[in-house]
Amino acid sequence: MKGHSEGPQTRRLRPSLGTGVLIVALAALATAAWRYPLVVVAACALAGILFMHELGHYLAARSVGMKVTEFYLGFGPRLWSAKRGETAYGLRVLPLGAYVRIIGMSRTDRVDPGDEDRAYRVKSYPRRMLVVSAGSLMHFALAIVAFLALHAWLGAPDYDGGRWQVAEVIASRDGIELPAAAAGIAVGDRIVAVDGEATLNWDDFVAEVQSHPGESVLLDVERDGALVVTGVTLAADPGSGGGLLGVRAERSIVYETVGLPTAAVRAVSDFGRSVFDSVYGIWSLFANLGGVADRIISPPGDPSAGDDLRTRPLSVVGIVDLAADDALGWPERVAMFALVNVFLGVFNLLPVPPFDGGHVAIATYERWRERAGRGRYLSDPRALDPVVAVVVTALMLLAVGLLYLDIANPVDL
């Protein structure tokens, strides 16, 4: 969201020769969608998130009577634009976000005298606060809707209870034939009992198998929603003397859907927890910049770069790559969509320019000066230029560093 300096005339924008570039870009997008559909879907979803942020500012500004002169997708040279009413809509070359221009964002903006009553700077404090926080509010609304859809229709992934399933069937170990494959055990099976003893927990399963070396046992196997009972003669480990079956486990995920009222309660709860996690994550990022820098400068393939998403920040490339990973299902991707929205909403409220939170802080400071009995007060944005320069430079360096990290040491699920 940016201010606008407007003279007495506004040039009508027309399709430029960038239209050819746009056609080439669309052709490239179509080719990518055919070869890498999930990557394109993830990238479009992220672009849509950024678009919805600016749409929030746009709708809020229009609703309180401010004049919006531009609404663009992307930055840099213009590809295409068209004017509808008083607003120019268009596309620019770099698909890194979107922006709107609202007239009179500061006292230094030149505004046509006939439009002064529609400038941001003349509106009341509550209206200015609504407009500058609308981007984050849009993110929060999208997150709650995504969480609601997750619980009510898609099914929220449940990782609790120590449930497990077969991740790999191992044919032999140390020259010993293992019986799992011959018994028909397959990847995705859940062995829920051994000779009638429940083995929902992996440790319980290991203990039961090891207690029957060389013996014939019955396995209760859940497969595609049905229970199958199969007999197998366990191998014996010559080292430990315990029984062996020949499977490797992974965590089993159960997807649970609930009624709409319960889903709404859980969505709000998930949202609140995600806000807390985002605040903590942002604090951890700045409190541990040294550790982040160590990861960024790590050489390609360095395991010390780490894949713990609780402590590792991601670039745009990392987010898209993670969302397109085949290991994720659509419920996980929708949950990721919600989490990205919550993080962006919280991050944009940091009380420093050029973030939306910087505008919130400025508007609040101006309101405080007005309440001190000094009449209407408008701050000079030029006083904050050094702060803006430092913040923008730091963000650019961080963005480039994280981009390198996600390319050199991508997250491996």
One Martini backbone bead per residue (centre of mass of N, CA, C, O) as a GRO file, in nm:
protein
  413
    1MET     BB    1   0.094   0.036   0.025
    2LYS     BB    2   0.049   0.365  -0.116
    3GLY     BB    3   0.099   0.662  -0.208
    4HIS     BB    4  -0.009   0.984  -0.376
    5SER     BB    5   0.074   1.189  -0.658
    6GLU     BB    6  -0.154   1.439  -0.783
    7GLY     BB    7  -0.265   1.598  -1.039
    8PRO     BB    8  -0.503   1.744  -1.248
    9GLN     BB    9  -0.405   1.495  -1.427
   10THR     BB   10  -0.494   1.174  -1.580
   11ARG     BB   11  -0.362   0.917  -1.742
   12ARG     BB   12  -0.454   0.693  -1.970
   13LEU     BB   13  -0.427   0.354  -1.968
   14ARG     BB   14  -0.262   0.123  -2.190
   15PRO     BB   15  -0.172  -0.107  -2.381
   16SER     BB   16   0.136  -0.237  -2.418
   17LEU     BB   17   0.423  -0.396  -2.535
   18GLY     BB   18   0.397  -0.597  -2.283
   19THR     BB   19   0.194  -0.798  -2.406
   20GLY     BB   20   0.401  -0.993  -2.526
   21VAL     BB   21   0.522  -1.076  -2.256
   22LEU     BB   22   0.258  -1.188  -2.142
   23ILE     BB   23   0.220  -1.416  -2.348
   24VAL     BB   24   0.484  -1.561  -2.283
   25ALA     BB   25   0.421  -1.606  -1.982
   26LEU     BB   26   0.164  -1.777  -2.028
   27ALA     BB   27   0.305  -2.001  -2.186
   28ALA     BB   28   0.502  -2.079  -1.961
   29LEU     BB   29   0.283  -2.147  -1.752
   30ALA     BB   30   0.149  -2.374  -1.915
   31THR     BB   31   0.398  -2.556  -1.929
   32ALA     BB   32   0.444  -2.579  -1.623
   33ALA     BB   33   0.161  -2.699  -1.559
   34TRP     BB   34   0.215  -2.964  -1.715
   35ARG     BB   35   0.489  -3.051  -1.562
   36TYR     BB   36   0.423  -2.862  -1.273
   37PRO     BB   37   0.140  -2.839  -1.116
   38LEU     BB   38   0.204  -2.795  -0.807
   39VAL     BB   39   0.389  -2.554  -0.839
   40VAL     BB   40   0.182  -2.368  -0.975
   41VAL     BB   41  -0.031  -2.378  -0.756
   42ALA     BB   42   0.148  -2.268  -0.528
   43ALA     BB   43   0.227  -2.002  -0.667
   44CYS     BB   44  -0.065  -1.898  -0.709
   45ALA     BB   45  -0.142  -1.900  -0.412
   46LEU     BB   46   0.070  -1.692  -0.322
   47ALA     BB   47  -0.022  -1.468  -0.513
   48GLY     BB   48  -0.310  -1.461  -0.395
   49ILE     BB   49  -0.235  -1.371  -0.113
   50LEU     BB   50  -0.110  -1.096  -0.198
   51PHE     BB   51  -0.363  -0.993  -0.338
   52MET     BB   52  -0.555  -1.002  -0.087
   53HIS     BB   53  -0.409  -0.793   0.076
   54GLU     BB   54  -0.468  -0.551  -0.121
   55LEU     BB   55  -0.773  -0.591  -0.128
   56GLY     BB   56  -0.816  -0.504   0.160
   57HIS     BB   57  -0.725  -0.211   0.123
   58TYR     BB   58  -0.917  -0.138  -0.106
   59LEU     BB   59  -1.191  -0.195   0.032
   60ALA     BB   60  -1.146  -0.014   0.278
   61ALA     BB   61  -1.101   0.254   0.130
   62ARG     BB   62  -1.372   0.259  -0.022
   63SER     BB   63  -1.560   0.235   0.237
   64VAL     BB   64  -1.429   0.531   0.360
   65GLY     BB   65  -1.370   0.736   0.100
   66MET     BB   66  -1.122   0.669  -0.055
   67LYS     BB   67  -0.875   0.722  -0.303
   68VAL     BB   68  -0.809   0.496  -0.571
   69THR     BB   69  -0.566   0.484  -0.845
   70GLU     BB   70  -0.426   0.191  -0.785
   71PHE     BB   71  -0.412  -0.164  -0.912
   72TYR     BB   72  -0.146  -0.398  -0.878
   73LEU     BB   73   0.027  -0.665  -1.028
   74GLY     BB   74   0.317  -0.626  -0.928
   75PHE     BB   75   0.641  -0.516  -1.046
   76GLY     BB   76   0.758  -0.272  -1.237
   77PRO     BB   77   0.707  -0.300  -1.542
   78ARG     BB   78   0.453  -0.259  -1.760
   79LEU     BB   79   0.218  -0.471  -1.928
   80TRP     BB   80  -0.079  -0.390  -1.815
   81SER     BB   81  -0.367  -0.158  -1.858
   82ALA     BB   82  -0.674  -0.023  -1.699
   83LYS     BB   83  -0.941   0.208  -1.679
   84ARG     BB   84  -1.180   0.228  -1.397
   85GLY     BB   85  -1.265   0.512  -1.355
   86GLU     BB   86  -1.032   0.607  -1.093
   87THR     BB   87  -0.894   0.322  -1.161
   88ALA     BB   88  -0.595   0.146  -1.211
   89TYR     BB   89  -0.544  -0.161  -1.379
   90GLY     BB   90  -0.274  -0.420  -1.345
   91LEU     BB   91   0.043  -0.535  -1.483
   92ARG     BB   92   0.361  -0.660  -1.384
   93VAL     BB   93   0.655  -0.825  -1.413
   94LEU     BB   94   0.687  -0.878  -1.100
   95PRO     BB   95   0.552  -1.156  -0.906
   96LEU     BB   96   0.574  -1.015  -0.575
   97GLY     BB   97   0.275  -0.889  -0.581
   98ALA     BB   98   0.101  -0.596  -0.457
   99TYR     BB   99  -0.075  -0.272  -0.517
  100VAL     BB  100  -0.182   0.039  -0.373
  101ARG     BB  101  -0.319   0.371  -0.431
  102ILE     BB  102  -0.342   0.638  -0.198
  103ILE     BB  103  -0.433   0.934  -0.129
  104GLY     BB  104  -0.273   1.104   0.117
  105MET     BB  105  -0.060   0.942   0.320
  106SER     BB  106   0.069   1.232   0.346
  107ARG     BB  107   0.160   1.570   0.378
  108THR     BB  108   0.349   1.557   0.100
  109ASP     BB  109   0.119   1.498  -0.072
  110ARG     BB  110  -0.020   1.560  -0.376
  111VAL     BB  111  -0.350   1.707  -0.408
  112ASP     BB  112  -0.635   1.754  -0.530
  113PRO     BB  113  -0.854   1.973  -0.398
  114GLY     BB  114  -1.111   1.793  -0.481
  115ASP     BB  115  -0.973   1.530  -0.307
  116GLU     BB  116  -0.906   1.591  -0.004
  117ASP     BB  117  -1.164   1.446   0.134
  118ARG     BB  118  -1.020   1.152   0.015
  119ALA     BB  119  -0.790   1.145   0.197
  120TYR     BB  120  -0.619   0.981   0.430
  121ARG     BB  121  -0.527   1.232   0.622
  122VAL     BB  122  -0.846   1.324   0.687
  123LYS     BB  123  -0.913   1.090   0.835
  124SER     BB  124  -0.993   0.905   1.078
  125TYR     BB  125  -0.843   0.696   1.288
  126PRO     BB  126  -1.022   0.441   1.247
  127ARG     BB  127  -1.002   0.448   0.933
  128ARG     BB  128  -0.698   0.426   0.908
  129MET     BB  129  -0.670   0.161   1.065
  130LEU     BB  130  -0.839  -0.013   0.878
  131VAL     BB  131  -0.670   0.023   0.620
  132VAL     BB  132  -0.376  -0.065   0.730
  133SER     BB  133  -0.503  -0.354   0.853
  134ALA     BB  134  -0.653  -0.507   0.614
  135GLY     BB  135  -0.440  -0.707   0.516
  136SER     BB  136  -0.423  -0.875   0.778
  137LEU     BB  137  -0.726  -0.934   0.801
  138MET     BB  138  -0.733  -1.102   0.543
  139HIS     BB  139  -0.542  -1.321   0.634
  140PHE     BB  140  -0.711  -1.410   0.879
  141ALA     BB  141  -0.965  -1.488   0.722
  142LEU     BB  142  -0.833  -1.706   0.544
  143ALA     BB  143  -0.737  -1.885   0.775
  144ILE     BB  144  -1.011  -1.951   0.903
  145VAL     BB  145  -1.136  -2.077   0.650
  146ALA     BB  146  -0.924  -2.301   0.621
  147PHE     BB  147  -0.967  -2.432   0.897
  148LEU     BB  148  -1.266  -2.492   0.853
  149ALA     BB  149  -1.230  -2.677   0.605
  150LEU     BB  150  -1.051  -2.882   0.745
  151HIS     BB  151  -1.261  -2.974   0.973
  152ALA     BB  152  -1.535  -3.005   0.789
  153TRP     BB  153  -1.409  -3.156   0.503
  154LEU     BB  154  -1.106  -3.270   0.480
  155GLY     BB  155  -0.942  -3.309   0.737
  156ALA     BB  156  -0.764  -3.322   1.014
  157PRO     BB  157  -0.457  -3.387   1.107
  158ASP     BB  158  -0.365  -3.671   1.319
  159TYR     BB  159  -0.066  -3.735   1.536
  160ASP     BB  160  -0.175  -3.886   1.761
  161GLY     BB  161  -0.107  -4.190   1.960
  162GLY     BB  162   0.135  -4.341   1.799
  163ARG     BB  163   0.072  -4.397   1.520
  164TRP     BB  164   0.127  -4.649   1.261
  165GLN     BB  165   0.306  -4.745   0.956
  166VAL     BB  166   0.409  -4.881   0.671
  167ALA     BB  167   0.705  -4.774   0.483
  168GLU     BB  168   0.872  -5.058   0.471
  169VAL     BB  169   0.987  -5.349   0.303
  170ILE     BB  170   1.211  -5.599   0.423
  171ALA     BB  171   1.380  -5.870   0.295
  172SER     BB  172   1.671  -5.822   0.440
  173ARG     BB  173   1.923  -5.901   0.709
  174ASP     BB  174   2.225  -6.014   0.736
  175GLY     BB  175   2.117  -6.270   0.551
  176ILE     BB  176   1.819  -6.252   0.649
  177GLU     BB  177   1.512  -6.364   0.602
  178LEU     BB  178   1.217  -6.179   0.569
  179PRO     BB  179   0.850  -6.224   0.608
  180ALA     BB  180   0.671  -5.983   0.513
  181ALA     BB  181   0.645  -6.016   0.204
  182ALA     BB  182   0.533  -6.313   0.205
  183ALA     BB  183   0.275  -6.209   0.386
  184GLY     BB  184   0.176  -5.925   0.235
  185ILE     BB  185   0.310  -5.684   0.330
  186ALA     BB  186   0.241  -5.327   0.302
  187VAL     BB  187   0.244  -5.020   0.222
  188GLY     BB  188   0.019  -4.872   0.473
  189ASP     BB  189   0.000  -5.062   0.679
  190ARG     BB  190  -0.170  -5.169   0.991
  191ILE     BB  191  -0.040  -5.315   1.280
  192VAL     BB  192  -0.263  -5.384   1.557
  193ALA     BB  193  -0.173  -5.700   1.598
  194VAL     BB  194  -0.014  -5.967   1.804
  195ASP     BB  195  -0.166  -6.228   1.904
  196GLY     BB  196  -0.392  -6.009   2.029
  197GLU     BB  197  -0.187  -5.778   2.068
  198ALA     BB  198  -0.170  -5.459   2.093
  199THR     BB  199   0.000  -5.226   1.824
  200LEU     BB  200  -0.038  -4.906   1.796
  201ASN     BB  201   0.241  -4.896   1.907
  202TRP     BB  202   0.561  -4.937   1.811
  203ASP     BB  203   0.685  -5.046   2.075
  204ASP     BB  204   0.481  -5.275   2.108
  205PHE     BB  205   0.548  -5.421   1.847
  206VAL     BB  206   0.846  -5.480   1.898
  207ALA     BB  207   0.802  -5.643   2.158
  208GLU     BB  208   0.627  -5.869   2.031
  209VAL     BB  209   0.822  -5.968   1.813
  210GLN     BB  210   1.071  -6.024   2.003
  211SER     BB  211   0.896  -6.249   2.176
  212HIS     BB  212   0.880  -6.438   1.875
  213PRO     BB  213   1.114  -6.625   1.787
  214GLY     BB  214   1.035  -6.847   1.526
  215GLU     BB  215   0.731  -6.789   1.529
  216SER     BB  216   0.390  -6.828   1.492
  217VAL     BB  217   0.174  -6.559   1.386
  218LEU     BB  218  -0.084  -6.319   1.422
  219LEU     BB  219  -0.193  -6.054   1.203
  220ASP     BB  220  -0.342  -5.742   1.240
  221VAL     BB  221  -0.461  -5.575   0.940
  222GLU     BB  222  -0.484  -5.256   0.811
  223ARG     BB  223  -0.664  -5.218   0.485
  224ASP     BB  224  -0.852  -4.999   0.342
  225GLY     BB  225  -1.054  -5.030   0.610
  226ALA     BB  226  -0.963  -5.326   0.654
  227LEU     BB  227  -0.947  -5.646   0.812
  228VAL     BB  228  -0.647  -5.847   0.826
  229VAL     BB  229  -0.554  -6.192   0.863
  230THR     BB  230  -0.216  -6.309   0.920
  231GLY     BB  231   0.034  -6.542   0.879
  232VAL     BB  232   0.361  -6.575   1.053
  233THR     BB  233   0.713  -6.643   1.049
  234LEU     BB  234   0.950  -6.551   1.244
  235ALA     BB  235   1.245  -6.429   1.275
  236ALA     BB  236   1.589  -6.451   1.395
  237ASP     BB  237   1.814  -6.285   1.594
  238PRO     BB  238   2.143  -6.372   1.655
  239GLY     BB  239   2.215  -6.141   1.851
  240SER     BB  240   1.941  -6.095   2.041
  241GLY     BB  241   1.696  -6.321   1.988
  242GLY     BB  242   1.487  -6.179   1.835
  243GLY     BB  243   1.234  -6.091   1.651
  244LEU     BB  244   1.147  -6.079   1.288
  245LEU     BB  245   0.987  -5.913   1.002
  246GLY     BB  246   1.038  -5.640   0.798
  247VAL     BB  247   0.983  -5.329   0.904
  248ARG     BB  248   0.910  -4.985   0.847
  249ALA     BB  249   0.823  -4.688   1.006
  250GLU     BB  250   0.547  -4.452   1.022
  251ARG     BB  251   0.351  -4.208   1.065
  252SER     BB  252   0.011  -4.200   1.133
  253ILE     BB  253  -0.268  -4.056   0.963
  254VAL     BB  254  -0.561  -3.888   1.077
  255TYR     BB  255  -0.873  -3.784   0.935
  256GLU     BB  256  -1.083  -3.529   1.077
  257THR     BB  257  -1.430  -3.470   1.096
  258VAL     BB  258  -1.669  -3.209   1.169
  259GLY     BB  259  -1.887  -3.011   1.265
  260LEU     BB  260  -1.938  -2.681   1.219
  261PRO     BB  261  -1.926  -2.576   1.513
  262THR     BB  262  -1.665  -2.729   1.589
  263ALA     BB  263  -1.494  -2.618   1.356
  264ALA     BB  264  -1.505  -2.322   1.446
  265VAL     BB  265  -1.365  -2.359   1.716
  266ARG     BB  266  -1.104  -2.488   1.601
  267ALA     BB  267  -1.027  -2.256   1.411
  268VAL     BB  268  -0.984  -2.043   1.631
  269SER     BB  269  -0.774  -2.203   1.788
  270ASP     BB  270  -0.569  -2.230   1.558
  271PHE     BB  271  -0.531  -1.929   1.516
  272GLY     BB  272  -0.423  -1.855   1.795
  273ARG     BB  273  -0.180  -2.048   1.786
  274SER     BB  274  -0.054  -1.925   1.525
  275VAL     BB  275   0.000  -1.646   1.634
  276PHE     BB  276   0.193  -1.731   1.854
  277ASP     BB  277   0.395  -1.880   1.669
  278SER     BB  278   0.464  -1.630   1.496
  279VAL     BB  279   0.575  -1.450   1.715
  280TYR     BB  280   0.792  -1.649   1.805
  281GLY     BB  281   0.932  -1.678   1.528
  282ILE     BB  282   1.015  -1.381   1.495
  283TRP     BB  283   1.178  -1.361   1.751
  284SER     BB  284   1.375  -1.593   1.681
  285LEU     BB  285   1.493  -1.471   1.427
  286PHE     BB  286   1.619  -1.211   1.568
  287ALA     BB  287   1.760  -1.369   1.812
  288ASN     BB  288   1.894  -1.579   1.566
  289LEU     BB  289   2.079  -1.458   1.331
  290GLY     BB  290   2.336  -1.624   1.352
  291GLY     BB  291   2.206  -1.900   1.283
  292VAL     BB  292   2.089  -1.815   1.011
  293ALA     BB  293   2.361  -1.738   0.884
  294ASP     BB  294   2.489  -2.020   0.905
  295ARG     BB  295   2.287  -2.153   0.712
  296ILE     BB  296   2.326  -1.972   0.462
  297ILE     BB  297   2.657  -2.036   0.445
  298SER     BB  298   2.611  -2.310   0.380
  299PRO     BB  299   2.680  -2.567   0.205
  300PRO     BB  300   2.592  -2.781  -0.011
  301GLY     BB  301   2.456  -3.052   0.172
  302ASP     BB  302   2.431  -2.946   0.461
  303PRO     BB  303   2.299  -3.080   0.753
  304SER     BB  304   2.315  -2.812   0.938
  305ALA     BB  305   2.076  -2.655   0.808
  306GLY     BB  306   1.820  -2.793   0.839
  307ASP     BB  307   1.449  -2.907   0.876
  308ASP     BB  308   1.328  -2.735   1.104
  309LEU     BB  309   1.032  -2.551   1.080
  310ARG     BB  310   1.047  -2.406   1.367
  311THR     BB  311   1.352  -2.262   1.284
  312ARG     BB  312   1.311  -2.241   0.968
  313PRO     BB  313   1.324  -2.030   0.725
  314LEU     BB  314   1.144  -1.920   0.427
  315SER     BB  315   1.111  -1.878   0.110
  316VAL     BB  316   0.927  -1.870  -0.164
  317VAL     BB  317   1.058  -2.125  -0.278
  318GLY     BB  318   1.022  -2.301  -0.024
  319ILE     BB  319   0.714  -2.290  -0.009
  320VAL     BB  320   0.652  -2.405  -0.290
  321ASP     BB  321   0.817  -2.668  -0.263
  322LEU     BB  322   0.666  -2.777  -0.015
  323ALA     BB  323   0.371  -2.772  -0.133
  324ALA     BB  324   0.473  -2.975  -0.384
  325ASP     BB  325   0.506  -3.211  -0.215
  326ASP     BB  326   0.419  -3.549  -0.224
  327ALA     BB  327   0.396  -3.586   0.099
  328LEU     BB  328   0.156  -3.405   0.058
  329GLY     BB  329  -0.159  -3.323   0.120
  330TRP     BB  330  -0.433  -3.125   0.107
  331PRO     BB  331  -0.461  -3.074   0.408
  332GLU     BB  332  -0.167  -2.972   0.445
  333ARG     BB  333  -0.189  -2.740   0.240
  334VAL     BB  334  -0.416  -2.587   0.382
  335ALA     BB  335  -0.263  -2.547   0.645
  336MET     BB  336  -0.031  -2.389   0.514
  337PHE     BB  337  -0.202  -2.158   0.407
  338ALA     BB  338  -0.288  -2.061   0.688
  339LEU     BB  339  -0.002  -2.013   0.811
  340VAL     BB  340   0.095  -1.806   0.605
  341ASN     BB  341  -0.124  -1.597   0.666
  342VAL     BB  342  -0.060  -1.551   0.960
  343PHE     BB  343   0.233  -1.463   0.929
  344LEU     BB  344   0.184  -1.222   0.738
  345GLY     BB  345  -0.006  -1.069   0.925
  346VAL     BB  346   0.196  -1.035   1.159
  347PHE     BB  347   0.444  -0.920   1.006
  348ASN     BB  348   0.286  -0.659   0.896
  349LEU     BB  349   0.259  -0.551   1.215
  350LEU     BB  350   0.516  -0.433   1.235
  351PRO     BB  351   0.631  -0.121   1.396
  352VAL     BB  352   0.763  -0.069   1.094
  353PRO     BB  353   0.891   0.065   0.835
  354PRO     BB  354   0.691  -0.042   0.555
  355PHE     BB  355   0.487  -0.156   0.722
  356ASP     BB  356   0.171  -0.155   0.834
  357GLY     BB  357   0.262  -0.113   1.131
  358GLY     BB  358   0.388   0.162   1.072
  359HIS     BB  359   0.119   0.304   1.011
  360VAL     BB  360  -0.004   0.246   1.283
  361ALA     BB  361   0.209   0.398   1.449
  362ILE     BB  362   0.172   0.675   1.317
  363ALA     BB  363  -0.132   0.710   1.370
  364THR     BB  364  -0.101   0.685   1.679
  365TYR     BB  365   0.091   0.921   1.721
  366GLU     BB  366  -0.095   1.137   1.602
  367ARG     BB  367  -0.324   1.089   1.805
  368TRP     BB  368  -0.158   1.159   2.058
  369ARG     BB  369  -0.096   1.453   1.974
  370GLU     BB  370  -0.393   1.541   1.958
  371ARG     BB  371  -0.467   1.470   2.262
  372ALA     BB  372  -0.258   1.697   2.370
  373GLY     BB  373  -0.384   1.975   2.230
  374ARG     BB  374  -0.260   2.036   1.908
  375GLY     BB  375  -0.431   1.923   1.713
  376ARG     BB  376  -0.380   1.853   1.404
  377TYR     BB  377  -0.154   1.579   1.318
  378LEU     BB  378   0.131   1.554   1.088
  379SER     BB  379   0.370   1.369   0.983
  380ASP     BB  380   0.704   1.325   0.863
  381PRO     BB  381   0.819   1.077   0.653
  382ARG     BB  382   1.122   1.169   0.609
  383ALA     BB  383   1.226   1.092   0.901
  384LEU     BB  384   1.204   0.763   0.814
  385ASP     BB  385   1.403   0.693   0.583
  386PRO     BB  386   1.636   0.545   0.734
  387VAL     BB  387   1.460   0.313   0.838
  388VAL     BB  388   1.362   0.209   0.566
  389ALA     BB  389   1.641   0.147   0.448
  390VAL     BB  390   1.726  -0.062   0.659
  391VAL     BB  391   1.486  -0.260   0.635
  392VAL     BB  392   1.502  -0.317   0.330
  393THR     BB  393   1.791  -0.420   0.325
  394ALA     BB  394   1.755  -0.652   0.528
  395LEU     BB  395   1.532  -0.800   0.366
  396MET     BB  396   1.696  -0.849   0.108
  397LEU     BB  397   1.922  -1.013   0.237
  398LEU     BB  398   1.738  -1.232   0.357
  399ALA     BB  399   1.602  -1.321   0.093
  400VAL     BB  400   1.860  -1.410  -0.053
  401GLY     BB  401   1.959  -1.611   0.162
  402LEU     BB  402   1.703  -1.797   0.161
  403LEU     BB  403   1.718  -1.866  -0.135
  404TYR     BB  404   1.984  -2.015  -0.119
  405LEU     BB  405   1.904  -2.221   0.098
  406ASP     BB  406   1.663  -2.353  -0.072
  407ILE     BB  407   1.861  -2.444  -0.303
  408ALA     BB  408   2.104  -2.582  -0.149
  409ASN     BB  409   1.894  -2.664   0.119
  410PRO     BB  410   1.641  -2.825   0.099
  411VAL     BB  411   1.357  -2.940   0.209
  412ASP     BB  412   1.315  -3.270   0.363
  413LEU     BB  413   1.042  -3.494   0.413
   0.00000   0.00000   0.00000
